[in-house]
Coordinates of C-alpha atoms and ligand atoms in Angstrom, one line a residue:
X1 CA -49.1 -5.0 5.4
X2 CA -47.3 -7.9 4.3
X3 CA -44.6 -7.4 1.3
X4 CA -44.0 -10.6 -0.5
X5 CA -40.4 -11.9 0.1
X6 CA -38.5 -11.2 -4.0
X7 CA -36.5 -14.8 -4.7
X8 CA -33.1 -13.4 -4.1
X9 CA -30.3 -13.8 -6.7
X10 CA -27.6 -13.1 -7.1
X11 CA -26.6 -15.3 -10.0
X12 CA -27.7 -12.8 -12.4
X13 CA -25.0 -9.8 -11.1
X14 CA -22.1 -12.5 -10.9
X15 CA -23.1 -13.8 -14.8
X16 CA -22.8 -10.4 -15.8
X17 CA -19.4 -9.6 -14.1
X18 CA -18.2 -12.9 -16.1
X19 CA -19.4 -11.9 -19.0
X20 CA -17.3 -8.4 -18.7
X21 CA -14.2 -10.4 -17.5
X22 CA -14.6 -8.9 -14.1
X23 CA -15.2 -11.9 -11.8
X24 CA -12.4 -12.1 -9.2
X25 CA -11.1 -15.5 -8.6
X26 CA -8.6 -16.1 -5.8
X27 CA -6.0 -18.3 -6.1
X28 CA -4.4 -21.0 -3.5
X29 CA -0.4 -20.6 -2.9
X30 CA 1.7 -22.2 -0.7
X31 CA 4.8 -21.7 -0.1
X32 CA 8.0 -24.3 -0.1
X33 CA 10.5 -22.5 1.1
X34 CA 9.1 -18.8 2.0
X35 CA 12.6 -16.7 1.5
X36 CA 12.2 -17.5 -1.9
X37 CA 9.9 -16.0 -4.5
X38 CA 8.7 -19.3 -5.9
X39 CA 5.5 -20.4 -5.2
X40 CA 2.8 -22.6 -5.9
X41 CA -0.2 -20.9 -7.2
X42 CA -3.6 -23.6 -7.6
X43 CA -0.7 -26.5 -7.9
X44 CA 1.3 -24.7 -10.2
X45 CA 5.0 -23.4 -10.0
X46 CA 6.1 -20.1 -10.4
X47 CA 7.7 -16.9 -9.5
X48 CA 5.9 -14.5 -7.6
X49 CA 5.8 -11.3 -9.6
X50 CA 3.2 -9.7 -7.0
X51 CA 3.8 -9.7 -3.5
X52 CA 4.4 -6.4 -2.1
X53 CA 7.5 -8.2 -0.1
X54 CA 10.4 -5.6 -1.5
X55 CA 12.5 -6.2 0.7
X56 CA 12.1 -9.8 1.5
X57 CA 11.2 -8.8 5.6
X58 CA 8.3 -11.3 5.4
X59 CA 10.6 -14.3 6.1
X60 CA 13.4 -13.0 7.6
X61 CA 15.0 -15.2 10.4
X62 CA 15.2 -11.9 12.8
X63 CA 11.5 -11.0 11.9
X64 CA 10.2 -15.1 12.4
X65 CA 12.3 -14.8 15.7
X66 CA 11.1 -11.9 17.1
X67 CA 7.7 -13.2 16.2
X68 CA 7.9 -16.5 17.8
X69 CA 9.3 -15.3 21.0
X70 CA 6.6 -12.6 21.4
X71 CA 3.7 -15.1 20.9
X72 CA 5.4 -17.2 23.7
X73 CA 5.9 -14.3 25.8
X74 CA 2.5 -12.0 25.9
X75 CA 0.8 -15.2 23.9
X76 CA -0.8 -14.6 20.6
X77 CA -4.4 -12.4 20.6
X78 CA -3.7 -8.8 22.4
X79 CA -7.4 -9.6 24.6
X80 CA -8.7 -6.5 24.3
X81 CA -8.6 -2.9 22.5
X82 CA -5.8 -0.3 23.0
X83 CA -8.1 2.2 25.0
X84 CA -8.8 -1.4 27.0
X85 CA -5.7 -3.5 28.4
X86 CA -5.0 -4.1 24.5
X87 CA -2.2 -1.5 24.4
X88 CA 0.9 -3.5 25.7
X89 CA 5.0 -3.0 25.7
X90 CA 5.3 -3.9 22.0
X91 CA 3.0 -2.0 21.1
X92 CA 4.3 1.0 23.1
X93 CA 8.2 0.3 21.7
X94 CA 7.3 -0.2 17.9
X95 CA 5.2 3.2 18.2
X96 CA 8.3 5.0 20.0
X97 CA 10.4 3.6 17.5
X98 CA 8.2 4.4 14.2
X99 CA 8.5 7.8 15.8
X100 CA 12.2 7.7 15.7
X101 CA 12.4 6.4 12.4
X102 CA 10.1 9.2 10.5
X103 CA 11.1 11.9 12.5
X104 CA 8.3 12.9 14.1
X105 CA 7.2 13.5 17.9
X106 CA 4.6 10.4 17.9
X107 CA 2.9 8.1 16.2
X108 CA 0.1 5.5 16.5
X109 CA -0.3 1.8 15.5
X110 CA -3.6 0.7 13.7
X111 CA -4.5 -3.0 12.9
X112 CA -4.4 -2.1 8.9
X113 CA -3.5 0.4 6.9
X114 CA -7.4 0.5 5.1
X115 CA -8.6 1.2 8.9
X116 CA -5.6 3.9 9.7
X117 CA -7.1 5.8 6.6
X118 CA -10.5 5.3 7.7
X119 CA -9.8 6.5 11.2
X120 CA -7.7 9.4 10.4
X121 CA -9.4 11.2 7.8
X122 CA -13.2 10.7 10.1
X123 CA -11.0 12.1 13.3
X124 CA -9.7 15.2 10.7
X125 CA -12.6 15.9 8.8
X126 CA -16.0 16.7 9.8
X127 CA -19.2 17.5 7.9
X128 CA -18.5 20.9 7.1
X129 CA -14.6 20.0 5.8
X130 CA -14.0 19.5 2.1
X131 CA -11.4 16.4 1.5
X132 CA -9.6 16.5 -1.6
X133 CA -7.9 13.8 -3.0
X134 CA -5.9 12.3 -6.1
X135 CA -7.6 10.8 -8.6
X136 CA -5.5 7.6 -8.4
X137 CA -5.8 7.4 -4.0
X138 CA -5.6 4.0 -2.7
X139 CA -9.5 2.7 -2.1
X140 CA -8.8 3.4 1.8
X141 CA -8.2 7.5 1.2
X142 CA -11.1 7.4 -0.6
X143 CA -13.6 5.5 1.5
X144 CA -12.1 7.2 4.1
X145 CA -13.6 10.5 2.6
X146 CA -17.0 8.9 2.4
X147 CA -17.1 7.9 5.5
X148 CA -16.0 11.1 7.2
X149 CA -19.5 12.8 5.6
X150 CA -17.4 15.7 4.2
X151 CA -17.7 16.8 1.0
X152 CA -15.4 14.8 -1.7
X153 CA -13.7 16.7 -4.3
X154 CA -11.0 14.7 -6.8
X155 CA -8.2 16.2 -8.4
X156 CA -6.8 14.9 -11.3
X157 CA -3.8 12.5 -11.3
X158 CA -0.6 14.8 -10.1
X159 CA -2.3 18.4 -10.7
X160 CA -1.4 20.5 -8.4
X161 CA -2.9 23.4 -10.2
X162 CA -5.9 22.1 -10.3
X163 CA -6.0 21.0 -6.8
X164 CA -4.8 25.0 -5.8
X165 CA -7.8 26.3 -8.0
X166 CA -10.0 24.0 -6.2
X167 CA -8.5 25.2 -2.8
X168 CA -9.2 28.5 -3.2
X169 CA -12.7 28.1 -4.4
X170 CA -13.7 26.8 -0.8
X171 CA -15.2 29.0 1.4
X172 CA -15.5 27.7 4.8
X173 CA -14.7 24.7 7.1
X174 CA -11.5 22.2 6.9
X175 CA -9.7 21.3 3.9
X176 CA -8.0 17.9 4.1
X177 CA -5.7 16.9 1.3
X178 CA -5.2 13.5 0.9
X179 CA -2.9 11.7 -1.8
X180 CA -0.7 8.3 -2.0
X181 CA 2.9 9.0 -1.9
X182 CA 4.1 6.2 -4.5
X183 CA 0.9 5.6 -6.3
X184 CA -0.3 1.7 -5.3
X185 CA -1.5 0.8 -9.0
X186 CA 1.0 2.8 -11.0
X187 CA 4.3 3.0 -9.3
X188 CA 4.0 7.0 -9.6
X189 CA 5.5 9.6 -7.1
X190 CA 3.1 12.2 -5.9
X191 CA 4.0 15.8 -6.4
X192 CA 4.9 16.6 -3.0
X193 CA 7.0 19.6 -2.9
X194 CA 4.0 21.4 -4.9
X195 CA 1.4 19.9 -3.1
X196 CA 3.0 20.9 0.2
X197 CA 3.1 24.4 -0.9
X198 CA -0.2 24.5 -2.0
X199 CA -1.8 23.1 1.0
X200 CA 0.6 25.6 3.1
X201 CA -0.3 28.4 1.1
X202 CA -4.1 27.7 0.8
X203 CA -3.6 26.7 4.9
X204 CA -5.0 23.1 4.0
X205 CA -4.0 20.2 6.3
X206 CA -2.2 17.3 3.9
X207 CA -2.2 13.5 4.8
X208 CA 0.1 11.4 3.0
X209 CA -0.3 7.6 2.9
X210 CA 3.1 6.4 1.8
X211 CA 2.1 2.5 2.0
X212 CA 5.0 1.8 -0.9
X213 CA 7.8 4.3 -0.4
X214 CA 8.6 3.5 3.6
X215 CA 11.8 1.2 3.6
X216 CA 12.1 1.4 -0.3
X217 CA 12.6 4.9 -1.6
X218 CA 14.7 8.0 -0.3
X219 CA 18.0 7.9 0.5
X220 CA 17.4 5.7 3.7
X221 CA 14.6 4.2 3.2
X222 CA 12.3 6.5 4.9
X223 CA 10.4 7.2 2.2
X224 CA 9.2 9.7 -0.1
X225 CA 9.5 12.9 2.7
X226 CA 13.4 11.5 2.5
X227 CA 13.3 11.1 -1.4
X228 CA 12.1 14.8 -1.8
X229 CA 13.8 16.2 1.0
X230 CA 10.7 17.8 2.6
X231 CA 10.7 18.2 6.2
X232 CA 7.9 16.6 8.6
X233 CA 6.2 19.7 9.6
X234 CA 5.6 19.9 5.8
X235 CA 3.1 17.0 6.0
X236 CA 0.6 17.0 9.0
X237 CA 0.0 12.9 9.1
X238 CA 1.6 10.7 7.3
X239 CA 0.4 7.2 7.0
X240 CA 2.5 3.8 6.6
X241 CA 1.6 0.3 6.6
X242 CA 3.8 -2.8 7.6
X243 CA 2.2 -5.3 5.3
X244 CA 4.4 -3.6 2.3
X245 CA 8.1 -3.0 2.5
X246 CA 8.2 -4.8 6.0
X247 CA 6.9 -7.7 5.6
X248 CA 4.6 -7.9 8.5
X249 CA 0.6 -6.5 9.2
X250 CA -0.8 -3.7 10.2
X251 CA 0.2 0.5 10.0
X252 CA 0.4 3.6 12.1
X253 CA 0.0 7.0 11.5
X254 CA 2.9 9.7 12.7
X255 CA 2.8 12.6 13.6
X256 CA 2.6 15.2 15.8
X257 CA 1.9 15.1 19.8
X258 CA -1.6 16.5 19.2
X259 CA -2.5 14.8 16.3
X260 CA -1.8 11.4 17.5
X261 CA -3.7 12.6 21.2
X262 CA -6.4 13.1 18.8
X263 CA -6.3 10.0 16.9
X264 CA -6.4 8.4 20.2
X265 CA -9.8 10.3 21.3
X266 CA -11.4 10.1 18.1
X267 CA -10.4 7.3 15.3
X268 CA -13.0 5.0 15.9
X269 CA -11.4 2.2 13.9
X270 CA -8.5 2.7 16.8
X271 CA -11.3 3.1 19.5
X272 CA -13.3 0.4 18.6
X273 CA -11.5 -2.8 17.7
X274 CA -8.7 -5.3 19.4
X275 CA -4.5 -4.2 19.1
X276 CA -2.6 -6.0 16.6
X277 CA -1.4 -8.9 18.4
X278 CA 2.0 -8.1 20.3
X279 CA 3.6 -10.7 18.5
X280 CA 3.1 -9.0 15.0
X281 CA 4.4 -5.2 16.9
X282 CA 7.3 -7.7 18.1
X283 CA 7.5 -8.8 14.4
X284 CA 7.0 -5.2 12.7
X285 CA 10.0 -4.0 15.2
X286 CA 12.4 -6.2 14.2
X287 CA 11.9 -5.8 10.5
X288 CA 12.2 -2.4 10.7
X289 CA 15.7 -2.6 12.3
X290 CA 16.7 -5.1 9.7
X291 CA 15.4 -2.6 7.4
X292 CA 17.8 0.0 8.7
X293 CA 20.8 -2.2 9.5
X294 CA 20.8 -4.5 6.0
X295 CA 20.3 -1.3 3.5
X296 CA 21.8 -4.0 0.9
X297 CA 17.7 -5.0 0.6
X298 CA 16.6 -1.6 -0.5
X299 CA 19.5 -1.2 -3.0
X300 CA 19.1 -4.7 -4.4
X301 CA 15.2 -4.1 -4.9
X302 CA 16.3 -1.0 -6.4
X303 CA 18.8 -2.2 -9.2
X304 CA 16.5 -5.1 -10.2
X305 CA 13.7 -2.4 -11.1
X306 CA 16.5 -0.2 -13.1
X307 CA 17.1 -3.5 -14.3
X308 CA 14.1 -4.6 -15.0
X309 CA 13.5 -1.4 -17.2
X310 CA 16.3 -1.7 -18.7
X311 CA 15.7 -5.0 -20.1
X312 CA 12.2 -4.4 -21.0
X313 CA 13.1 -0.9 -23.1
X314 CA 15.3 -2.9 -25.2
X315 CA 12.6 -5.5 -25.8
X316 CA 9.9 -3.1 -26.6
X317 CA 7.9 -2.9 -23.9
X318 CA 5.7 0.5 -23.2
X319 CA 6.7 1.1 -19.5
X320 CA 5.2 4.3 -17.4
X321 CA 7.2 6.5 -15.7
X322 CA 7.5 4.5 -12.0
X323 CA 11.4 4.6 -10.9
X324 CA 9.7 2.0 -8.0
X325 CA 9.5 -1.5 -7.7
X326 CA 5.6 -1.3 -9.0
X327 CA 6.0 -1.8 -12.5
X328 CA 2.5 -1.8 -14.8
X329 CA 2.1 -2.3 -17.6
X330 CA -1.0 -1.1 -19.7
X331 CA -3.2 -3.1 -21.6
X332 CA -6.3 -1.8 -22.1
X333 CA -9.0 -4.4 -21.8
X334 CA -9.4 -6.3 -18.6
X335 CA -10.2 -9.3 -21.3
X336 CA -6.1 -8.7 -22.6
X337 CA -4.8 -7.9 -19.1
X338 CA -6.5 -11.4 -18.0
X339 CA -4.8 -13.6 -21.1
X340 CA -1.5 -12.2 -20.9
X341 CA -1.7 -12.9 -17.3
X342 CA -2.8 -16.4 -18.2
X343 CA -0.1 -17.1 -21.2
X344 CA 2.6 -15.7 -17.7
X345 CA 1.6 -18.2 -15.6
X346 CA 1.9 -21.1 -17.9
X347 CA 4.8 -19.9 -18.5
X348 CA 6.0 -19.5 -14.9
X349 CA 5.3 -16.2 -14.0
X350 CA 2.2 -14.7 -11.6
X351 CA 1.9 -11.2 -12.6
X352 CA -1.3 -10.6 -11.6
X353 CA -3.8 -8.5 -14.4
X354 CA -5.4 -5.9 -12.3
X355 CA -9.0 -4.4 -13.7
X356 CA -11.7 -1.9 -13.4
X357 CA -12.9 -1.2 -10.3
X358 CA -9.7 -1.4 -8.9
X359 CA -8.6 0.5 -12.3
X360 CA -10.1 2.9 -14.6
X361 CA -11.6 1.5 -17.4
X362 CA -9.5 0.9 -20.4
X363 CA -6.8 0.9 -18.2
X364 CA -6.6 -2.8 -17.0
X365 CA -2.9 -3.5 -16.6
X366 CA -0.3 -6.4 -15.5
X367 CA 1.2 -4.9 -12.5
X368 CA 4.9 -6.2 -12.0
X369 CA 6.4 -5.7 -8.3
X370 CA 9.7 -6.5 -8.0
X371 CA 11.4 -7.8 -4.4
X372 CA 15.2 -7.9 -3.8
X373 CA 14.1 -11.8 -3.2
X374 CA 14.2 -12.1 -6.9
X375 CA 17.3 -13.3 -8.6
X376 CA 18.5 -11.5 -11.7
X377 CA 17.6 -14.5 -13.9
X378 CA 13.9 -14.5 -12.6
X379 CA 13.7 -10.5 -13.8
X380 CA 15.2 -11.9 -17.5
X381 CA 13.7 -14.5 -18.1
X382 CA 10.6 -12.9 -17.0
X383 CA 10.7 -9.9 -19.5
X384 CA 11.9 -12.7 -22.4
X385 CA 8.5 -14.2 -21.9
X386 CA 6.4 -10.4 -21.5
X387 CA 8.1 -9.5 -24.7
X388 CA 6.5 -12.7 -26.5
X389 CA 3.2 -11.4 -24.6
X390 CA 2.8 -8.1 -24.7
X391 CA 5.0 -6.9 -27.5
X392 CA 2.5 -5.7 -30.2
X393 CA 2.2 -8.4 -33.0
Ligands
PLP1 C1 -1.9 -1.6 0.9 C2 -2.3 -0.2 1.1 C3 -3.2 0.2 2.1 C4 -3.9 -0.8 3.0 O1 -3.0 -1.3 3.9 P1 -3.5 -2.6 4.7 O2 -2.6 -2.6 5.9 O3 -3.2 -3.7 3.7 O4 -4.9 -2.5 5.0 C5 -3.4 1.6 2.3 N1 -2.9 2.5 1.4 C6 -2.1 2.1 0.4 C7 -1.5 3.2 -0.5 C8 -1.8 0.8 0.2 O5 -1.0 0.4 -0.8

């Protein structure tokens, strides 16, 4: 039997996301001078109110260095997986070191931080586990629950009560609970004294993905475990990423010896695909000890944020409660989100406007990130020109 071939379209699906102000455009930048946060965005200058760059690492002389020396050393594609000949001396250092730096016995380097997430919560969870996570989990946790075939349950934004009532109505199997540690859209700190509790008391494993607090928050930059004072047996994996804070690509997951033995038998986005070039391990290294050794970057990011909110309360602005360098601010519409983005960048600011899906609906916001590459004058003058924008009229 032969089924007549339907005309395929797509035009109609991409009209419609136009018409709801939902078509995602990218934009062109380059760069002049890449220490700085001026760019050009489509031709246009302005300052770069979006990178996830906090501490400046991406351009750092020691970090280009380290990268360039690599790449003429081991050259610049690894050639193979890690379970292959893939897994070579910078690979093996930067995971030593990661270990080193988060306190725990070992830890493991993926090529992204969507694929760690993937491969972790698949290895952890199996179709009879139930994975729990925040409401507000990064689109990796969550995918990574999909894809593991356990059963999903959400828990609503920070409630740990909730989460503990869901807990204790499961009856069998693994429970897995997963949650960001600074929240990726809202700037947010997970509960994680309380959660910790209840996954010990409810004898829950807990994954924490702290993408945004490694090399920013907690008293030396290691993150929000440091910030809360919680030790690592508290949390069974936890999950970083080096395209944040240090300015370079790819993550790892830490951990103990067993967990990591079992990444390496079982996370098939580890198993299955080529290392992160050595040169970027090379890279990731060295940012990470100029993360340790110049603490001047976390504490500058730092004080522009208190700044920034300082600055912003006086003109008005509705901020949320994010003591981090992710700053949103709520709009409501994604049509408002994407003009007051617009009237920004004409007037020399990219702040981008971030929307449903990535956002609940009616919660389309501008998301401000701040980077101790920004100058104190870039912060002001950018909250003169939000307080002409989003200030109610
Ligand atoms: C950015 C991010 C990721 C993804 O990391 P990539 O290395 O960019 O794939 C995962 N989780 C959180 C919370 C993130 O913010």
């Amino acid at each position: 039997m032969t089924v007549p071939a339907a005309p395929i379209s797509f035009a109609p699906a991409l009209a419609e996301l136009d018409a709801r102000g939902l078509r995602r455009r990218r934009r062109t930048v380059r760069r002049g001078n890449p220490e700085s946060a001026e760019i050009e965005l489509d031709g246009r200058r302005c300052v770069d109110f979006c990178s996830n760059d906090y501490l400046g690492l991406a351009a750092h002389p020691q970090v280009i260095e380290a990268f360039i020396d690599a790449a003429q050393m081991h050259g610049v594609g690894a050639r193979a997986s890690h379970l292959v000949t893939g897994h070579q001396t910078e690979h093996e250092a930067l995971e030593q070191e990661l270990a080193a730096f988060t306190g725990r016995e070992r830890a493991i380097v993926f090529s992204t931080g969507y694929m760690a997430n993937l491969g972790l919560v698949r290895a952890l969870a199996g179709r009879d586990a139930v994975v729990y996570g925040d409401q507000l989990n990064h689109a990796s946790l969550i995918d990574g629950g999909r894809l593991s075939g356990a059963k999903l349950q959400r828990y609503p934004h920070g409630d740990v009560a909730a989460l503990e009532q869901q807990l204790a109505a499961q009856e069998s199997g693994t429970a897995l609970v997963l949650t960001d540690g600074v929240f990726s859209m809202d700037g947010d700190l997970a509960p994680l004294p309380a959660l910790a509790a209840a996954c010990s008391k409810c004898g829950a494993y807990l994954a924490v993905d702290d993408a945004h607090g490694l090399g920013v928050i907690g008293e030396t930059g290691r993150g929000i475990l440091e910030h809360f004072g919680l030790s690592p047996t508290q949390v069974l994996a936890l999950v970083g990423t080096f395209g944040k804070a240090f300015g370079t690509f790819g993550a790892f997951v830490a951990g103990s010896e067993d967990l990591i033995e079992t990444l390496i038998q079982r996370a098939r986005t580890y198993i299955y695909t080529t290392a992160l070039p050595p040169a970027v391990a090379a890279a990731t290294r060295a940012a990470l000890a100029v993360s340790i050794s110049e603490p001047w970057r976390r504490e500058r990011v730092l004080a522009l944020t208190r700044r920034f909110r300082e600055l912003a309360g006086a003109a008005g602005i509705k901020l949320g409660p994010s003591e981090t360098p992710i700053q949103p601010i709520l709009m409501g519409s994604a049509d408002s989100a994407m003009r007051a983005s617009n009237v920004l960048l004409e007037r020399g600011f990219f702040v981008a406007a971030i929307r449903p899906p990535t956002v609940a609906a009616d919660t389309s916001r501008l998301r401000i990130t701040l980077s101790s590459a920004h100058r104190d004058a870039d912060v002001e003058a950018l909250v003169a020109a939000l307080a002409a924008v989003v200030s109610p009229e």
